[in-house]
Short mmCIF file of C-alpha atoms in Angstrom, two decimals:
data_model
loop_
_atom_site.label_atom_id
_atom_site.label_comp_id
_atom_site.label_asym_id
_atom_site.label_seq_id
_atom_site.Cartn_x
_atom_site.Cartn_y
_atom_site.Cartn_z
CA UNK W 87 128.49 142.69 99.61
CA UNK W 88 129.84 141.97 103.15
CA UNK W 89 126.77 142.61 105.88
CA UNK W 90 129.45 143.14 108.60
CA UNK W 91 129.62 146.74 108.35
CA UNK W 92 125.94 147.23 109.39
CA UNK W 93 126.55 144.68 112.18
CA UNK W 94 129.83 145.98 113.37
CA UNK W 95 129.25 147.55 116.82
CA UNK W 96 125.76 145.98 117.20
CA UNK W 97 123.95 146.34 120.47
CA UNK W 98 121.62 143.66 121.81
CA UNK W 99 118.73 143.73 124.64
CA UNK W 100 118.33 141.37 127.53
CA UNK W 101 116.10 141.22 130.22
CA UNK W 102 116.97 141.03 133.94
CA UNK W 103 116.48 137.32 133.72
CA UNK W 104 119.01 136.92 131.04
CA UNK W 105 122.14 137.33 132.73
CA UNK W 106 123.35 133.71 133.19
CA UNK W 107 122.31 133.09 129.52
CA UNK W 108 124.45 136.12 128.59
CA UNK W 109 127.46 134.61 130.42
CA UNK W 110 127.06 131.42 128.58
CA UNK W 111 127.44 133.23 125.06
CA UNK W 112 130.29 135.26 125.91
CA UNK W 113 132.38 133.59 123.19
CA UNK W 114 130.20 134.72 120.57
CA UNK W 115 129.39 138.25 121.86
CA UNK W 116 132.54 140.41 121.82
CA UNK W 117 133.69 142.45 125.12
CA UNK W 118 132.51 145.91 125.03
CA UNK W 119 129.00 145.23 123.25
CA UNK W 120 126.38 147.46 124.36
CA UNK W 121 123.89 145.52 126.24
CA UNK W 122 120.47 146.91 126.79
CA UNK W 123 118.10 145.96 129.89
CA UNK W 124 114.60 146.22 129.31
CA UNK W 125 112.15 147.46 132.15
CA UNK W 126 109.72 144.72 132.15
CA UNK W 127 106.05 144.86 133.91
CA UNK W 128 106.61 143.74 137.46
CA UNK W 129 110.42 144.13 137.36
CA UNK W 130 111.93 146.76 140.17
CA UNK W 131 114.60 149.21 139.80
CA UNK W 132 116.68 147.63 142.32
CA UNK W 133 116.74 144.54 140.42
CA UNK W 134 117.83 146.41 137.33
CA UNK W 135 120.58 148.10 138.76
CA UNK W 136 122.25 144.45 140.01
CA UNK W 137 121.62 143.54 136.34
CA UNK W 138 123.63 146.14 135.52
CA UNK W 139 126.19 145.35 137.95
CA UNK W 140 126.64 141.78 136.52
CA UNK W 141 126.64 143.02 132.77
CA UNK W 142 129.50 145.22 133.52
CA UNK W 143 131.41 142.44 135.39
CA UNK W 144 130.78 140.25 132.16
CA UNK W 145 132.62 143.10 130.09
CA UNK W 146 130.00 144.42 128.46
CA UNK W 147 128.38 147.95 128.46
CA UNK W 148 125.06 148.32 130.49
CA UNK W 149 122.30 150.39 129.30
CA UNK W 150 119.20 150.11 131.38
CA UNK W 151 116.05 151.25 130.24
CA UNK W 152 114.32 153.81 132.50
CA UNK W 153 110.43 153.37 131.94
CA UNK W 154 108.94 156.87 132.70
CA UNK W 155 105.42 155.62 133.44
CA UNK W 156 107.07 152.76 135.61
CA UNK W 157 108.76 155.17 138.14
CA UNK W 158 106.78 155.84 141.17
CA UNK W 159 108.41 159.00 142.60
CA UNK W 160 111.40 161.58 141.85
CA UNK W 161 113.10 159.72 145.33
CA UNK W 162 112.88 156.47 143.31
CA UNK W 163 114.40 158.03 140.16
CA UNK W 164 117.17 159.47 142.32
CA UNK W 165 117.73 156.20 144.18
CA UNK W 166 117.69 154.40 140.86
CA UNK W 167 120.13 156.65 139.15
CA UNK W 168 122.35 156.37 142.29
CA UNK W 169 122.44 152.92 142.32
CA UNK W 170 123.40 152.53 138.58
CA UNK W 171 126.23 154.80 139.00
CA UNK W 172 127.09 153.01 142.21
CA UNK W 173 126.67 149.22 141.23
CA UNK W 174 127.85 149.66 137.49
CA UNK W 175 129.41 153.00 136.67
CA UNK W 176 126.37 153.51 133.96
CA UNK W 177 126.94 156.13 131.54
CA UNK W 178 124.44 155.22 129.07
CA UNK W 179 120.56 154.72 129.64
CA UNK W 180 117.58 154.24 126.94
CA UNK W 181 114.64 156.48 128.29
CA UNK W 182 111.05 155.53 127.05
CA UNK W 183 107.59 156.35 128.19
CA UNK W 184 106.64 152.81 129.04
CA UNK W 185 103.36 150.80 128.49
CA UNK W 186 101.21 151.45 131.50
CA UNK W 187 98.28 153.08 130.37
CA UNK W 188 98.57 155.59 133.42
CA UNK W 189 101.78 156.67 135.17
CA UNK W 190 102.48 155.13 138.63
CA UNK W 191 104.21 158.54 139.43
CA UNK W 192 105.14 161.87 138.29
CA UNK W 193 106.32 160.93 135.00
CA UNK W 194 104.39 160.85 131.98
CA UNK W 195 106.76 160.22 129.28
CA UNK W 196 110.58 160.13 128.46
CA UNK W 197 110.57 163.78 128.01
CA UNK W 198 109.89 164.44 131.39
CA UNK W 199 112.57 162.23 132.80
CA UNK W 200 115.26 163.87 130.42
CA UNK W 201 114.07 167.36 131.77
CA UNK W 202 114.53 166.48 135.15
CA UNK W 203 118.21 166.91 134.69
CA UNK W 204 119.01 164.07 136.88
CA UNK W 205 120.81 162.05 134.12
CA UNK W 206 123.48 164.50 133.82
CA UNK W 207 123.98 164.87 137.56
CA UNK W 208 124.47 161.08 137.78
CA UNK W 209 127.35 160.73 135.24
CA UNK W 210 124.98 159.87 132.20
CA UNK W 211 126.48 160.81 128.98
CA UNK W 212 124.50 159.34 126.40
CA UNK W 213 120.81 159.08 126.27
CA UNK W 214 118.92 156.66 124.11
CA UNK W 215 115.49 157.22 122.77
CA UNK W 216 112.85 155.18 120.86
CA UNK W 217 112.36 155.69 117.13
CA UNK W 218 109.26 153.99 115.31
CA UNK W 219 109.89 153.10 111.46
CA UNK W 220 106.67 151.35 111.40
CA UNK W 221 104.81 153.96 113.40
CA UNK W 222 103.01 153.45 116.76
CA UNK W 223 99.86 151.96 117.04
CA UNK W 224 98.28 154.66 119.34
CA UNK W 225 100.31 157.65 118.31
CA UNK W 226 100.17 159.55 115.05
CA UNK W 227 103.41 159.89 113.14
CA UNK W 228 103.21 163.26 113.34
CA UNK W 229 103.43 163.09 117.19
CA UNK W 230 106.08 160.79 117.26
CA UNK W 231 108.04 162.93 115.08
CA UNK W 232 107.35 166.11 117.26
CA UNK W 233 108.31 164.02 120.70
CA UNK W 234 111.69 162.88 118.78
CA UNK W 235 112.82 166.30 118.20
CA UNK W 236 111.69 167.58 121.38
CA UNK W 237 113.87 164.90 123.23
CA UNK W 238 116.66 165.28 121.08
CA UNK W 239 116.78 168.71 121.76
CA UNK W 240 116.40 168.57 125.59
CA UNK W 241 119.35 165.79 125.51
CA UNK W 242 121.28 168.19 123.75
CA UNK W 243 121.03 171.15 125.74
CA UNK W 244 121.83 168.75 128.74
CA UNK W 245 125.15 168.49 126.89
CA UNK W 246 124.87 164.86 126.36
CA UNK W 247 124.82 162.77 123.30
CA UNK W 248 121.72 160.96 121.77
CA UNK W 249 120.82 157.66 120.05
CA UNK W 250 117.90 156.40 118.40
CA UNK W 251 116.98 152.68 119.28
CA UNK W 252 113.93 151.58 117.06
CA UNK W 253 111.39 148.92 117.47
CA UNK W 254 111.98 145.82 115.36
CA UNK W 255 110.96 145.79 112.11
CA UNK W 256 110.49 143.03 109.24
CA UNK W 257 110.34 145.30 106.31
CA UNK W 258 113.87 146.97 104.96
CA UNK W 259 111.65 149.18 102.91
CA UNK W 260 109.76 150.78 105.66
CA UNK W 261 113.22 151.33 107.84
CA UNK W 262 115.09 153.26 104.68
CA UNK W 263 112.08 155.43 103.91
CA UNK W 264 111.88 156.60 107.58
CA UNK W 265 115.39 156.84 107.66
CA UNK W 266 115.50 159.45 104.69
CA UNK W 267 112.43 161.16 106.37
CA UNK W 268 114.15 161.78 109.81
CA UNK W 269 117.59 162.77 107.88
CA UNK W 270 115.64 165.48 105.89
CA UNK W 271 114.24 166.65 109.03
CA UNK W 272 117.70 167.44 110.61
CA UNK W 273 118.15 164.47 112.78
CA UNK W 274 121.50 163.53 112.81
CA UNK W 275 122.12 161.06 115.67
CA UNK W 276 122.84 157.70 115.26
CA UNK W 277 120.14 155.12 114.65
CA UNK W 278 120.18 151.68 115.83
CA UNK W 279 117.77 149.55 113.57
CA UNK W 280 116.11 146.74 115.45
CA UNK W 281 116.57 143.61 114.29
CA UNK W 282 114.47 140.52 115.52
CA UNK W 283 116.95 137.58 116.38
CA UNK W 284 116.46 134.04 115.30
CA UNK W 285 113.18 132.74 116.82
CA UNK W 286 109.96 130.62 115.77
CA UNK W 287 107.49 132.30 113.55
CA UNK W 288 104.94 131.82 116.02
CA UNK W 289 106.96 133.77 118.74
CA UNK W 290 107.59 136.47 116.11
CA UNK W 291 103.89 136.90 115.64
CA UNK W 292 103.53 137.28 119.22
CA UNK W 293 105.96 139.69 119.89
CA UNK W 294 104.73 141.67 116.67
CA UNK W 295 101.46 141.75 118.38
CA UNK W 296 102.40 142.97 121.66
CA UNK W 297 104.68 145.65 120.38
CA UNK W 298 102.38 146.60 117.71
CA UNK W 299 104.73 145.84 114.75
CA UNK W 300 103.04 145.17 111.35
CA UNK W 301 103.11 141.39 110.76
CA UNK W 302 101.01 140.52 107.97
CA UNK W 303 101.30 137.94 105.41
CA UNK W 304 102.99 140.31 102.85
CA UNK W 305 105.53 141.77 105.73
CA UNK W 306 106.47 138.31 106.30
CA UNK W 307 106.98 137.48 102.95
CA UNK W 308 109.39 140.18 102.33
CA UNK W 309 110.97 138.95 105.77
CA UNK W 310 111.34 135.68 103.87
CA UNK W 311 109.21 133.43 105.70
CA UNK W 312 105.71 131.85 105.45
CA UNK W 313 103.01 132.34 108.05
CA UNK W 314 102.08 128.90 107.62
CA UNK W 315 105.30 127.52 109.05
CA UNK W 316 104.68 128.46 112.47
CA UNK W 317 107.20 126.15 114.19
CA UNK W 318 110.03 126.95 111.74
CA UNK W 319 112.84 129.07 113.07
CA UNK W 320 113.21 132.47 111.01
CA UNK W 321 116.60 134.41 110.80
CA UNK W 322 117.16 137.72 109.92
CA UNK W 323 119.81 137.32 107.38
CA UNK W 324 117.78 138.48 104.23
CA UNK W 325 116.79 141.80 106.12
CA UNK W 326 120.27 142.31 107.65
CA UNK W 327 121.50 141.80 103.93
CA UNK W 328 118.89 144.35 102.08
CA UNK W 329 119.47 147.21 104.79
CA UNK W 330 123.71 146.32 104.54
CA UNK W 331 123.31 146.81 100.67
CA UNK W 332 121.18 149.72 100.66
CA UNK W 333 122.30 151.61 103.15
CA UNK W 334 124.13 155.12 102.27
CA UNK W 335 125.94 157.04 104.90
CA UNK W 336 125.25 160.35 102.81
CA UNK W 337 121.29 159.41 102.65
CA UNK W 338 120.94 157.71 106.04
CA UNK W 339 123.46 159.08 108.42
CA UNK W 340 125.09 156.78 111.00
CA UNK W 341 123.18 153.55 111.21
CA UNK W 342 123.96 150.37 113.30
CA UNK W 343 121.86 147.00 114.55
CA UNK W 344 120.05 146.61 117.63
CA UNK W 345 119.60 142.92 118.11
CA UNK W 346 116.54 141.56 120.15
CA UNK W 347 116.78 138.15 121.25
CA UNK W 348 113.13 136.74 120.65
CA UNK W 349 114.27 133.38 120.40
CA UNK W 350 116.95 133.36 123.28
CA UNK W 351 120.56 134.76 123.78
CA UNK W 352 121.68 131.19 122.96
CA UNK W 353 120.17 131.28 119.57
CA UNK W 354 121.23 134.87 118.82
CA UNK W 355 124.82 134.22 119.92
CA UNK W 356 124.88 131.02 117.42
CA UNK W 357 123.41 133.22 114.78
CA UNK W 358 125.98 136.02 115.03
CA UNK W 359 128.68 133.25 115.27
CA UNK W 360 127.65 131.75 111.93
CA UNK W 361 126.27 134.98 110.07
CA UNK W 362 130.07 136.43 111.26
CA UNK W 363 131.73 133.19 109.79
CA UNK W 364 130.02 133.67 106.31
CA UNK W 365 129.89 137.36 106.09
CA UNK W 366 130.21 137.32 102.32
CA UNK W 367 126.48 136.63 101.83
CA UNK W 368 125.25 138.59 98.61
CA UNK W 369 121.41 139.26 98.06
#
């Protein structure tokens, strides 16, 4: 079975420092691809707005992250959204609480940003929120589900469409089980499943630890790699093919891929090109 339907319309994530790498990879990454721009510690909203403009000029759809706890004031949020509109005609954002233990300003979580009403005021039509198929190390599954439904409800009341973008995962079984769970709760938004791009095993372990993603030897074995080979490059072929083979639109709803270039945008673009050329891989 071909895995390309699952990858069709994929999105990918970059940092503000990756624009030149994105430009170098233009031959492999189709025009119009949604490009998420993460809000890293130490980054500034002005820089994110400039990055969004650069992504737009390259022919992609910029989706800047709004990290609620990193926004220092209502004025800064207003200026950020204004700059995103002026610099890049942004109509899509991804809103997340962010990782500072204490908010730097008045917004403690993503819902607080959504409830300001400013997103719609500045022309944002589509709002992405986070999903956690393998859970969150500091938040219970019940609280995560409640927060998701609260945010989806607020987005719908604002007349916007929503999308759920998940943390990356190594285990297709966890992803499929979580999808069934949220669909049974009546969540019908499109879900983008986080897929780790090709990277060394050592890098994947490091990112997993940083993001609170389970990365035991057993989980890695399901992903098709051995933690004894830290310097080897691991690719997501097995995970992508397993998901493509088992996803059922009736049961799992609308599902697409969101690619995290942990090994760099260049490696990710090379993998996309190679995988696309051999999209009849069977599992």
